[in-house]
Short mmCIF file of C-alpha atoms in Angstrom, two decimals:
data_model
loop_
_atom_site.label_atom_id
_atom_site.label_comp_id
_atom_site.label_asym_id
_atom_site.label_seq_id
_atom_site.Cartn_x
_atom_site.Cartn_y
_atom_site.Cartn_z
CA MET A 1 -71.04 123.84 -67.63
CA THR A 2 -73.60 121.08 -68.05
CA ALA A 3 -73.15 117.62 -66.63
CA THR A 4 -72.83 116.24 -70.18
CA THR A 5 -70.04 118.67 -71.04
CA ALA A 6 -68.22 117.91 -67.77
CA THR A 7 -68.43 114.19 -68.44
CA ALA A 8 -67.13 114.67 -71.99
CA ALA A 9 -64.13 116.59 -70.62
CA ARG A 10 -62.89 113.59 -68.70
CA ARG A 11 -59.69 112.01 -70.06
CA TYR A 12 -58.89 108.52 -68.86
CA THR A 13 -56.08 107.78 -71.34
CA PRO A 14 -53.22 109.22 -69.21
CA LEU A 15 -54.39 107.26 -66.17
CA VAL A 16 -54.63 104.06 -68.22
CA LEU A 17 -51.17 104.51 -69.76
CA ILE A 18 -49.47 105.28 -66.43
CA ASN A 19 -51.03 102.22 -64.82
CA LEU A 20 -50.19 99.99 -67.78
CA ALA A 21 -46.55 101.11 -67.80
CA THR A 22 -46.37 100.54 -64.04
CA LEU A 23 -47.89 97.07 -64.45
CA LEU A 24 -45.33 96.08 -67.09
CA SER A 25 -42.29 97.49 -65.30
CA ALA A 26 -43.25 96.10 -61.90
CA THR A 27 -44.07 92.70 -63.41
CA GLY A 28 -40.51 92.53 -64.71
CA ASN A 29 -39.20 93.36 -61.25
CA GLY A 30 -41.53 90.76 -59.73
CA ILE A 31 -40.00 88.10 -61.97
CA THR A 32 -36.51 89.20 -60.91
CA ILE A 33 -37.36 88.86 -57.21
CA VAL A 34 -37.78 85.12 -57.77
CA ALA A 35 -35.21 84.55 -60.53
CA LEU A 36 -32.09 86.16 -59.05
CA PRO A 37 -32.07 84.38 -55.64
CA TRP A 38 -32.91 81.12 -57.37
CA LEU A 39 -30.09 81.60 -59.86
CA VAL A 40 -27.56 82.14 -57.06
CA LEU A 41 -28.84 79.35 -54.84
CA ALA A 42 -28.78 76.93 -57.76
CA GLN A 43 -25.09 77.74 -58.29
CA THR A 44 -23.76 77.82 -54.72
CA GLY A 45 -26.53 76.63 -52.38
CA ARG A 46 -25.49 79.24 -49.78
CA ALA A 47 -28.02 81.59 -48.18
CA THR A 48 -25.26 84.16 -47.62
CA ASP A 49 -24.63 84.39 -51.37
CA ALA A 50 -28.33 84.91 -52.04
CA ALA A 51 -28.37 87.62 -49.39
CA VAL A 52 -25.32 89.30 -50.96
CA VAL A 53 -27.09 89.50 -54.33
CA ALA A 54 -30.30 90.74 -52.72
CA GLY A 55 -28.30 93.37 -50.83
CA ALA A 56 -26.44 94.36 -53.99
CA ALA A 57 -29.76 94.87 -55.76
CA THR A 58 -30.95 97.05 -52.89
CA LEU A 59 -27.88 99.08 -51.90
CA PRO A 60 -27.81 101.28 -55.06
CA LEU A 61 -31.49 102.04 -54.52
CA LEU A 62 -30.67 104.23 -51.52
CA LEU A 63 -28.48 106.62 -53.49
CA SER A 64 -30.28 106.42 -56.84
CA SER A 65 -33.73 106.87 -55.33
CA LEU A 66 -32.49 109.82 -53.27
CA PHE A 67 -31.45 111.64 -56.44
CA SER A 68 -34.21 110.21 -58.65
CA GLY A 69 -36.73 112.86 -57.68
CA THR A 70 -34.31 115.62 -58.61
CA VAL A 71 -33.81 113.93 -61.98
CA VAL A 72 -37.59 113.94 -62.46
CA ASP A 73 -37.98 117.61 -61.48
CA ARG A 74 -34.98 118.64 -63.58
CA PHE A 75 -35.46 116.68 -66.82
CA GLY A 76 -39.18 115.93 -66.86
CA ARG A 77 -41.43 113.08 -65.81
CA ARG A 78 -42.14 111.43 -69.17
CA ARG A 79 -38.52 111.55 -70.36
CA THR A 80 -37.24 110.16 -67.06
CA SER A 81 -39.65 107.23 -67.21
CA LEU A 82 -38.56 106.36 -70.76
CA VAL A 83 -34.82 106.53 -70.07
CA SER A 84 -35.10 104.67 -66.77
CA ASP A 85 -36.93 101.70 -68.31
CA PHE A 86 -34.48 101.57 -71.23
CA LEU A 87 -31.45 101.37 -68.96
CA SER A 88 -33.18 98.79 -66.74
CA ALA A 89 -33.98 96.62 -69.77
CA VAL A 90 -30.36 96.68 -70.95
CA SER A 91 -28.87 95.90 -67.54
CA VAL A 92 -31.15 92.91 -66.95
CA ALA A 93 -30.49 91.54 -70.44
CA LEU A 94 -26.76 91.56 -69.69
CA ILE A 95 -27.19 88.68 -67.19
CA PRO A 96 -28.24 86.04 -69.77
CA VAL A 97 -25.76 87.56 -72.25
CA MET A 98 -22.92 87.10 -69.75
CA ALA A 99 -24.15 83.60 -68.93
CA ALA A 100 -23.86 82.67 -72.62
CA THR A 101 -20.43 84.26 -73.09
CA ALA A 102 -18.04 84.96 -70.21
CA GLY A 103 -20.01 82.99 -67.60
CA LEU A 104 -21.63 84.01 -64.33
CA SER A 105 -20.29 84.21 -60.79
CA VAL A 106 -21.88 85.55 -57.63
CA GLY A 107 -19.87 88.76 -58.05
CA ILE A 108 -21.03 89.30 -61.63
CA ILE A 109 -24.66 88.58 -60.76
CA ALA A 110 -24.46 90.98 -57.81
CA ALA A 111 -22.88 93.72 -59.95
CA LEU A 112 -25.49 93.42 -62.70
CA ALA A 113 -28.31 93.24 -60.16
CA ALA A 114 -26.99 96.45 -58.60
CA LEU A 115 -26.75 98.13 -62.02
CA GLY A 116 -30.30 97.18 -62.93
CA ALA A 117 -31.74 98.27 -59.60
CA ALA A 118 -30.04 101.67 -59.81
CA PHE A 119 -32.31 102.77 -62.66
CA ASP A 120 -35.67 101.68 -61.24
CA PRO A 121 -36.40 104.47 -58.72
CA ALA A 122 -36.32 107.26 -61.30
CA GLY A 123 -39.01 105.56 -63.37
CA ILE A 124 -41.15 104.88 -60.31
CA SER A 125 -40.83 108.48 -59.08
CA ALA A 126 -41.65 109.81 -62.55
CA ARG A 127 -44.84 107.79 -62.91
CA GLU A 128 -46.03 108.50 -59.35
CA SER A 129 -45.40 112.22 -59.90
CA MET A 130 -47.75 112.17 -62.89
CA LEU A 131 -50.69 110.75 -60.92
CA PRO A 132 -52.16 114.09 -59.66
CA ALA A 133 -52.37 115.48 -63.21
CA ALA A 134 -53.91 112.23 -64.46
CA THR A 135 -56.35 112.48 -61.53
CA ARG A 136 -57.49 115.92 -62.66
CA ASP A 137 -57.93 114.71 -66.25
CA ALA A 138 -60.03 111.74 -65.12
CA ARG A 139 -61.89 113.95 -62.62
CA TRP A 140 -61.55 111.34 -59.90
CA SER A 141 -60.44 111.69 -56.27
CA LEU A 142 -56.84 111.13 -55.22
CA ASP A 143 -57.92 108.33 -52.90
CA ARG A 144 -59.62 106.53 -55.77
CA VAL A 145 -56.65 106.94 -58.12
CA ASN A 146 -54.12 105.90 -55.48
CA SER A 147 -56.24 102.87 -54.66
CA LEU A 148 -56.26 101.82 -58.32
CA TYR A 149 -52.55 102.54 -58.77
CA GLU A 150 -51.43 100.51 -55.76
CA ALA A 151 -53.79 97.66 -56.64
CA ASN A 152 -52.30 97.65 -60.11
CA TYR A 153 -48.82 97.58 -58.59
CA ASN A 154 -49.78 94.57 -56.51
CA VAL A 155 -51.22 92.86 -59.58
CA ALA A 156 -47.75 93.15 -61.10
CA TYR A 157 -46.19 91.41 -58.12
CA LEU A 158 -48.95 88.82 -58.34
CA ILE A 159 -48.17 88.12 -61.99
CA GLY A 160 -44.40 88.52 -61.82
CA PRO A 161 -43.44 85.92 -59.18
CA GLY A 162 -45.96 83.48 -60.62
CA ILE A 163 -44.49 83.82 -64.09
CA GLY A 164 -41.01 83.67 -62.61
CA GLY A 165 -41.66 80.44 -60.71
CA VAL A 166 -43.19 78.74 -63.74
CA LEU A 167 -40.44 79.91 -66.12
CA ILE A 168 -37.67 78.83 -63.74
CA ALA A 169 -39.16 75.35 -63.65
CA THR A 170 -39.43 75.20 -67.47
CA VAL A 171 -36.64 77.25 -69.08
CA GLY A 172 -34.31 78.00 -66.15
CA ALA A 173 -33.53 81.13 -64.15
CA VAL A 174 -31.14 82.64 -66.72
CA ASN A 175 -33.58 82.57 -69.64
CA THR A 176 -36.36 83.81 -67.37
CA LEU A 177 -34.58 87.17 -67.16
CA TRP A 178 -35.21 87.79 -70.87
CA VAL A 179 -38.88 88.20 -69.99
CA THR A 180 -37.98 90.99 -67.56
CA SER A 181 -36.24 92.89 -70.37
CA VAL A 182 -39.30 92.51 -72.59
CA CYS A 183 -41.52 93.91 -69.81
CA PHE A 184 -39.36 97.05 -69.57
CA ALA A 185 -39.42 97.44 -73.36
CA LEU A 186 -43.23 97.31 -73.40
CA SER A 187 -43.35 99.90 -70.60
CA ILE A 188 -41.24 102.22 -72.76
CA LEU A 189 -43.64 101.77 -75.67
CA THR A 190 -46.61 102.59 -73.42
CA ILE A 191 -45.19 105.84 -72.00
CA ALA A 192 -44.16 106.91 -75.52
CA PHE A 193 -47.87 107.47 -76.23
CA LEU A 194 -48.50 109.51 -73.06
CA ARG A 195 -49.51 113.18 -73.35
CA LEU A 196 -50.15 114.92 -70.02
CA ASP A 197 -49.84 118.40 -68.55
CA GLY A 198 -46.70 118.74 -66.44
CA ALA A 199 -45.08 115.59 -67.87
CA GLY A 200 -42.71 117.43 -70.19
CA THR A 201 -39.56 119.44 -69.47
CA PRO A 202 -40.14 121.64 -66.39
CA ASP A 203 -39.98 125.42 -66.60
CA ARG A 204 -36.50 126.81 -66.05
CA GLU A 205 -37.71 128.87 -63.08
CA THR A 206 -38.86 125.81 -61.13
CA ARG A 207 -36.08 123.37 -62.02
CA PRO A 208 -33.52 122.46 -59.32
CA GLU A 209 -30.28 124.39 -59.82
CA SER A 210 -28.23 121.20 -59.51
CA MET A 211 -28.65 117.57 -58.57
CA TRP A 212 -27.14 118.18 -55.14
CA SER A 213 -29.07 121.34 -54.25
CA GLY A 214 -32.33 119.87 -55.52
CA THR A 215 -31.90 116.73 -53.44
CA LEU A 216 -31.08 118.79 -50.34
CA GLU A 217 -34.26 120.79 -50.88
CA GLY A 218 -36.26 117.57 -51.03
CA LEU A 219 -34.64 116.22 -47.88
CA LYS A 220 -35.28 119.44 -45.97
CA PHE A 221 -38.90 119.56 -47.11
CA VAL A 222 -39.62 116.00 -45.97
CA TRP A 223 -37.76 116.40 -42.68
CA HIS A 224 -39.62 119.61 -41.75
CA ASN A 225 -43.02 118.03 -42.43
CA ARG A 226 -43.74 115.92 -39.36
CA LEU A 227 -46.17 113.59 -41.13
CA LEU A 228 -43.82 112.79 -44.01
CA ARG A 229 -40.90 112.45 -41.61
CA THR A 230 -42.80 110.00 -39.41
CA LEU A 231 -44.03 107.91 -42.34
CA ALA A 232 -40.49 107.75 -43.73
CA LEU A 233 -38.97 106.55 -40.45
CA VAL A 234 -41.66 103.92 -39.85
CA ASP A 235 -41.31 102.69 -43.41
CA MET A 236 -37.52 102.38 -43.01
CA ALA A 237 -37.93 100.10 -40.01
CA ILE A 238 -40.62 97.96 -41.63
CA VAL A 239 -38.64 97.52 -44.86
CA ALA A 240 -35.49 96.47 -42.98
CA LEU A 241 -37.38 93.78 -41.09
CA TYR A 242 -39.83 92.54 -43.71
CA MET A 243 -38.06 92.60 -47.09
CA PRO A 244 -35.53 89.86 -46.13
CA VAL A 245 -38.52 87.58 -45.57
CA GLU A 246 -39.51 87.79 -49.24
CA SER A 247 -36.05 87.99 -50.77
CA VAL A 248 -33.95 85.72 -48.51
CA LEU A 249 -35.90 83.66 -45.95
CA PHE A 250 -38.62 82.28 -48.19
CA PRO A 251 -36.25 81.60 -51.14
CA VAL A 252 -33.94 79.67 -48.77
CA TYR A 253 -36.85 77.74 -47.26
CA PHE A 254 -38.37 76.67 -50.56
CA THR A 255 -34.98 76.01 -52.16
CA GLU A 256 -34.18 73.55 -49.39
CA ARG A 257 -37.51 71.87 -50.09
CA GLY A 258 -36.96 71.94 -53.88
CA GLU A 259 -40.26 73.74 -54.48
CA PRO A 260 -39.77 76.88 -56.63
CA ALA A 261 -43.43 77.04 -57.60
CA GLN A 262 -44.52 77.25 -53.95
CA LEU A 263 -42.28 80.30 -53.44
CA GLY A 264 -44.21 81.93 -56.26
CA TRP A 265 -47.52 80.92 -54.64
CA VAL A 266 -46.62 82.61 -51.34
CA LEU A 267 -45.58 85.84 -53.06
CA MET A 268 -48.70 85.67 -55.21
CA ALA A 269 -50.89 85.27 -52.11
CA MET A 270 -49.39 88.46 -50.68
CA SER A 271 -50.07 90.28 -53.92
CA ILE A 272 -53.67 88.98 -54.14
CA GLY A 273 -54.26 90.32 -50.64
CA GLY A 274 -52.58 93.57 -51.61
CA VAL A 275 -54.82 94.01 -54.64
CA ILE A 276 -57.95 93.42 -52.56
CA GLY A 277 -56.71 95.68 -49.76
CA ALA A 278 -55.74 98.53 -52.07
CA LEU A 279 -59.04 98.40 -53.96
CA THR A 280 -60.99 98.21 -50.72
CA TYR A 281 -59.22 101.36 -49.54
CA GLY A 282 -60.85 103.32 -52.36
CA ALA A 283 -64.24 102.45 -50.90
CA LEU A 284 -63.19 102.85 -47.25
CA ALA A 285 -61.34 106.18 -47.53
CA ALA A 286 -64.46 108.26 -46.99
CA ARG A 287 -65.63 106.16 -44.01
CA VAL A 288 -62.55 105.01 -42.07
CA ARG A 289 -59.69 107.13 -40.75
CA ARG A 290 -56.39 106.69 -42.55
CA ARG A 291 -54.58 106.50 -39.20
CA THR A 292 -56.77 103.57 -38.14
CA LEU A 293 -55.94 101.66 -41.31
CA MET A 294 -52.24 102.40 -40.86
CA LEU A 295 -52.18 101.12 -37.27
CA LEU A 296 -54.11 98.00 -38.26
CA ALA A 297 -51.65 97.29 -41.06
CA VAL A 298 -48.47 97.46 -38.96
CA THR A 299 -49.98 95.46 -36.09
CA ALA A 300 -51.32 92.71 -38.34
CA LEU A 301 -48.03 92.54 -40.25
CA GLY A 302 -46.15 91.82 -37.02
CA GLY A 303 -48.65 89.16 -35.96
CA CYS A 304 -48.58 87.42 -39.35
CA MET A 305 -44.78 87.43 -39.45
CA VAL A 306 -44.65 85.75 -36.05
CA GLY A 307 -47.08 83.13 -37.34
CA MET A 308 -44.89 82.54 -40.42
CA ALA A 309 -41.84 82.14 -38.20
CA PHE A 310 -43.19 78.81 -37.01
CA LEU A 311 -42.83 77.58 -40.63
CA PRO A 312 -46.33 76.05 -40.60
CA ALA A 313 -48.06 74.00 -43.28
CA LEU A 314 -48.23 75.58 -46.73
CA TRP A 315 -51.93 76.45 -46.49
CA VAL A 316 -51.32 78.32 -43.22
CA THR A 317 -48.40 80.23 -44.75
CA LEU A 318 -50.53 81.11 -47.76
CA THR A 319 -53.35 82.35 -45.49
CA LEU A 320 -50.96 84.52 -43.49
CA ALA A 321 -49.39 85.85 -46.70
CA LEU A 322 -52.85 86.74 -48.03
CA LEU A 323 -53.66 88.54 -44.78
CA VAL A 324 -50.40 90.50 -44.89
CA GLY A 325 -51.28 91.80 -48.34
CA LEU A 326 -54.88 92.51 -47.35
CA VAL A 327 -54.11 94.71 -44.35
CA PHE A 328 -51.08 96.35 -45.93
CA GLY A 329 -52.88 97.12 -49.20
CA PRO A 330 -54.10 100.56 -48.03
CA VAL A 331 -50.64 101.69 -46.83
CA GLY A 332 -49.37 102.54 -50.32
CA PRO A 333 -52.40 104.69 -51.23
CA ILE A 334 -52.20 106.43 -47.85
CA ALA A 335 -48.51 107.24 -48.29
CA ASN A 336 -49.16 108.49 -51.83
CA TYR A 337 -51.97 110.72 -50.57
CA ALA A 338 -49.67 112.20 -47.91
CA MET A 339 -46.97 112.99 -50.48
CA GLN A 340 -49.37 114.41 -53.05
CA THR A 341 -51.22 116.69 -50.66
CA ARG A 342 -48.15 117.89 -48.75
CA SER A 343 -45.84 118.71 -51.68
CA PRO A 344 -45.95 121.62 -54.16
CA GLU A 345 -46.22 120.71 -57.85
CA HIS A 346 -42.64 121.66 -58.78
CA MET A 347 -41.16 119.61 -55.90
CA ARG A 348 -43.31 116.51 -56.19
CA GLY A 349 -40.63 114.40 -57.84
CA ARG A 350 -38.12 115.23 -55.11
CA VAL A 351 -40.59 114.46 -52.32
CA VAL A 352 -41.47 111.09 -53.89
CA GLY A 353 -37.78 110.36 -54.46
CA VAL A 354 -36.77 111.16 -50.89
CA MET A 355 -39.63 109.14 -49.43
CA THR A 356 -38.72 106.21 -51.67
CA SER A 357 -35.05 106.41 -50.72
CA THR A 358 -35.84 106.24 -47.02
CA ALA A 359 -37.75 103.02 -47.66
CA TYR A 360 -34.60 101.54 -49.19
CA ALA A 361 -32.17 102.94 -46.62
CA ALA A 362 -32.36 100.06 -44.14
CA GLY A 363 -32.95 97.34 -46.74
CA PRO A 364 -29.29 96.41 -47.38
CA LEU A 365 -28.64 96.04 -43.65
CA GLY A 366 -31.62 93.71 -43.31
CA TYR A 367 -30.46 91.57 -46.24
CA LEU A 368 -26.85 91.38 -45.15
CA LEU A 369 -27.79 90.42 -41.59
CA ALA A 370 -30.43 87.88 -42.58
CA GLY A 371 -28.16 85.63 -44.69
CA PRO A 372 -25.36 85.10 -42.15
CA LEU A 373 -27.93 84.81 -39.35
CA ILE A 374 -29.67 81.97 -41.19
CA ASP A 375 -26.35 80.17 -41.69
CA ALA A 376 -25.47 80.67 -38.01
CA VAL A 377 -28.69 79.99 -36.07
CA GLY A 378 -31.14 78.62 -38.64
CA LEU A 379 -34.15 79.83 -40.54
CA ARG A 380 -36.75 79.72 -37.76
CA ILE A 381 -34.80 81.75 -35.19
CA THR A 382 -33.95 84.33 -37.86
CA PHE A 383 -37.64 84.57 -38.70
CA PHE A 384 -38.51 85.34 -35.07
CA ALA A 385 -35.63 87.84 -34.81
CA LEU A 386 -37.18 89.82 -37.68
CA SER A 387 -40.82 89.40 -36.67
CA ILE A 388 -40.98 90.41 -33.01
CA PRO A 389 -39.54 93.94 -33.55
CA VAL A 390 -42.40 94.67 -35.99
CA LEU A 391 -44.86 94.21 -33.11
CA VAL A 392 -42.79 96.68 -31.07
CA ILE A 393 -42.94 99.20 -33.92
CA ALA A 394 -46.72 98.75 -34.07
CA ALA A 395 -47.01 99.57 -30.35
CA VAL A 396 -44.90 102.71 -30.87
CA CYS A 397 -47.09 103.83 -33.78
CA PHE A 398 -50.11 104.05 -31.47
CA THR A 399 -48.27 106.79 -29.52
CA LEU A 400 -47.17 108.92 -32.50
CA PRO A 401 -49.22 112.16 -32.74
CA ALA A 402 -47.96 112.85 -36.28
CA LEU A 403 -50.05 110.00 -37.69
CA ARG A 404 -53.17 111.96 -36.72
CA ASP A 405 -52.22 114.39 -39.48
CA LEU A 406 -53.26 111.73 -42.01
CA ASP A 407 -56.86 112.76 -41.35
CA ALA A 408 -56.26 116.49 -40.90
CA PRO A 409 -57.49 119.00 -43.53
CA VAL A 410 -54.88 119.98 -46.12
CA ALA A 411 -54.50 122.82 -48.58
CA ASP A 412 -55.86 122.05 -52.03
CA SER A 413 -52.49 121.99 -53.80
CA VAL A 414 -54.18 119.38 -55.97
CA ASP A 415 -57.86 118.77 -56.38
CA THR A 416 -58.80 115.88 -54.08
CA ARG A 417 -62.54 116.08 -54.61
CA ILE A 418 -64.75 113.78 -56.67
CA HIS A 419 -66.40 115.80 -59.45
#
């Protein structure tokens, strides 16, 4: 095959469509991160209520994400993405509908937030499971594709909170949620045009026999792989300690100051750093060990969180937020690489689903502890209580031999080479 023929065989369309759908869906979720806490705080002014809604939006993720991979492997990646986004769009639209009819309470907002969040993991798992096939079509390396995908994901959380903050200030938190529904609808339209090997209904021979047995197979596979098991446990701890900062602590802080736009700026700064960090990973992957980047990320995250706990001037907070995104940008691509190269094709959805569910497992506990702790001892002490343990986790990571497997040779279950 000549170089010209090989170049002509490249297909970038699947990669473009997957990234565009991810951008649209994640942008909608980025808007919701700002809109829901603001909606609750505007009604009650209580941090505990905001934490309850944040926890309600996270709690279903544990169960739904655990089974989401089995849904993907059983019903197909493209179909799962379409149905997931449709159900998410409907559930989010119900919040402004209820506001205009029966009225909203904290309980109703929490219930609808939980319903909407329950459908997200299946769509995420479906799109991530299609990346290796899109990689082969584009004839890129997995590191390069994962770098682009995670940067794109961070762009969504750069756009989403910014749009959310501006819309809240202009049309209110309730009407802002209509934009989230539109984002999901556009994601559906994008995936409707996708044609990709392995994205359709799986062969009967490789499908999970049932939702329960398929999920158990995914859990066993991840647990028996020491690298995936270690990444899952570290991620659980980090999520429990860090996510309340974005979804509870900062919303409370900027609500008290009456500055919704500045909440959006901080979240945008994290996403800008994440975009730069993820894209930089694509260039660094061939030169720097993945374990080194992982250790740097966790250590810097702990240090930046401690700095934020002092509640410094806005420009300092923005700088720290940018740094958090910058050093943590490569973590997503690294985790994706580990899942893609350690899982067989027919189990990829389940592996992604299980790994995603472990990230959500400790989230509700973090949210539900953060709100009452703020009301009891104040924002600053709560910030330190969440920050210092991250530094302890970083120290432990230096001693974990499993992280060395990030740089170990793997079987070519997918083609990881640049052609």
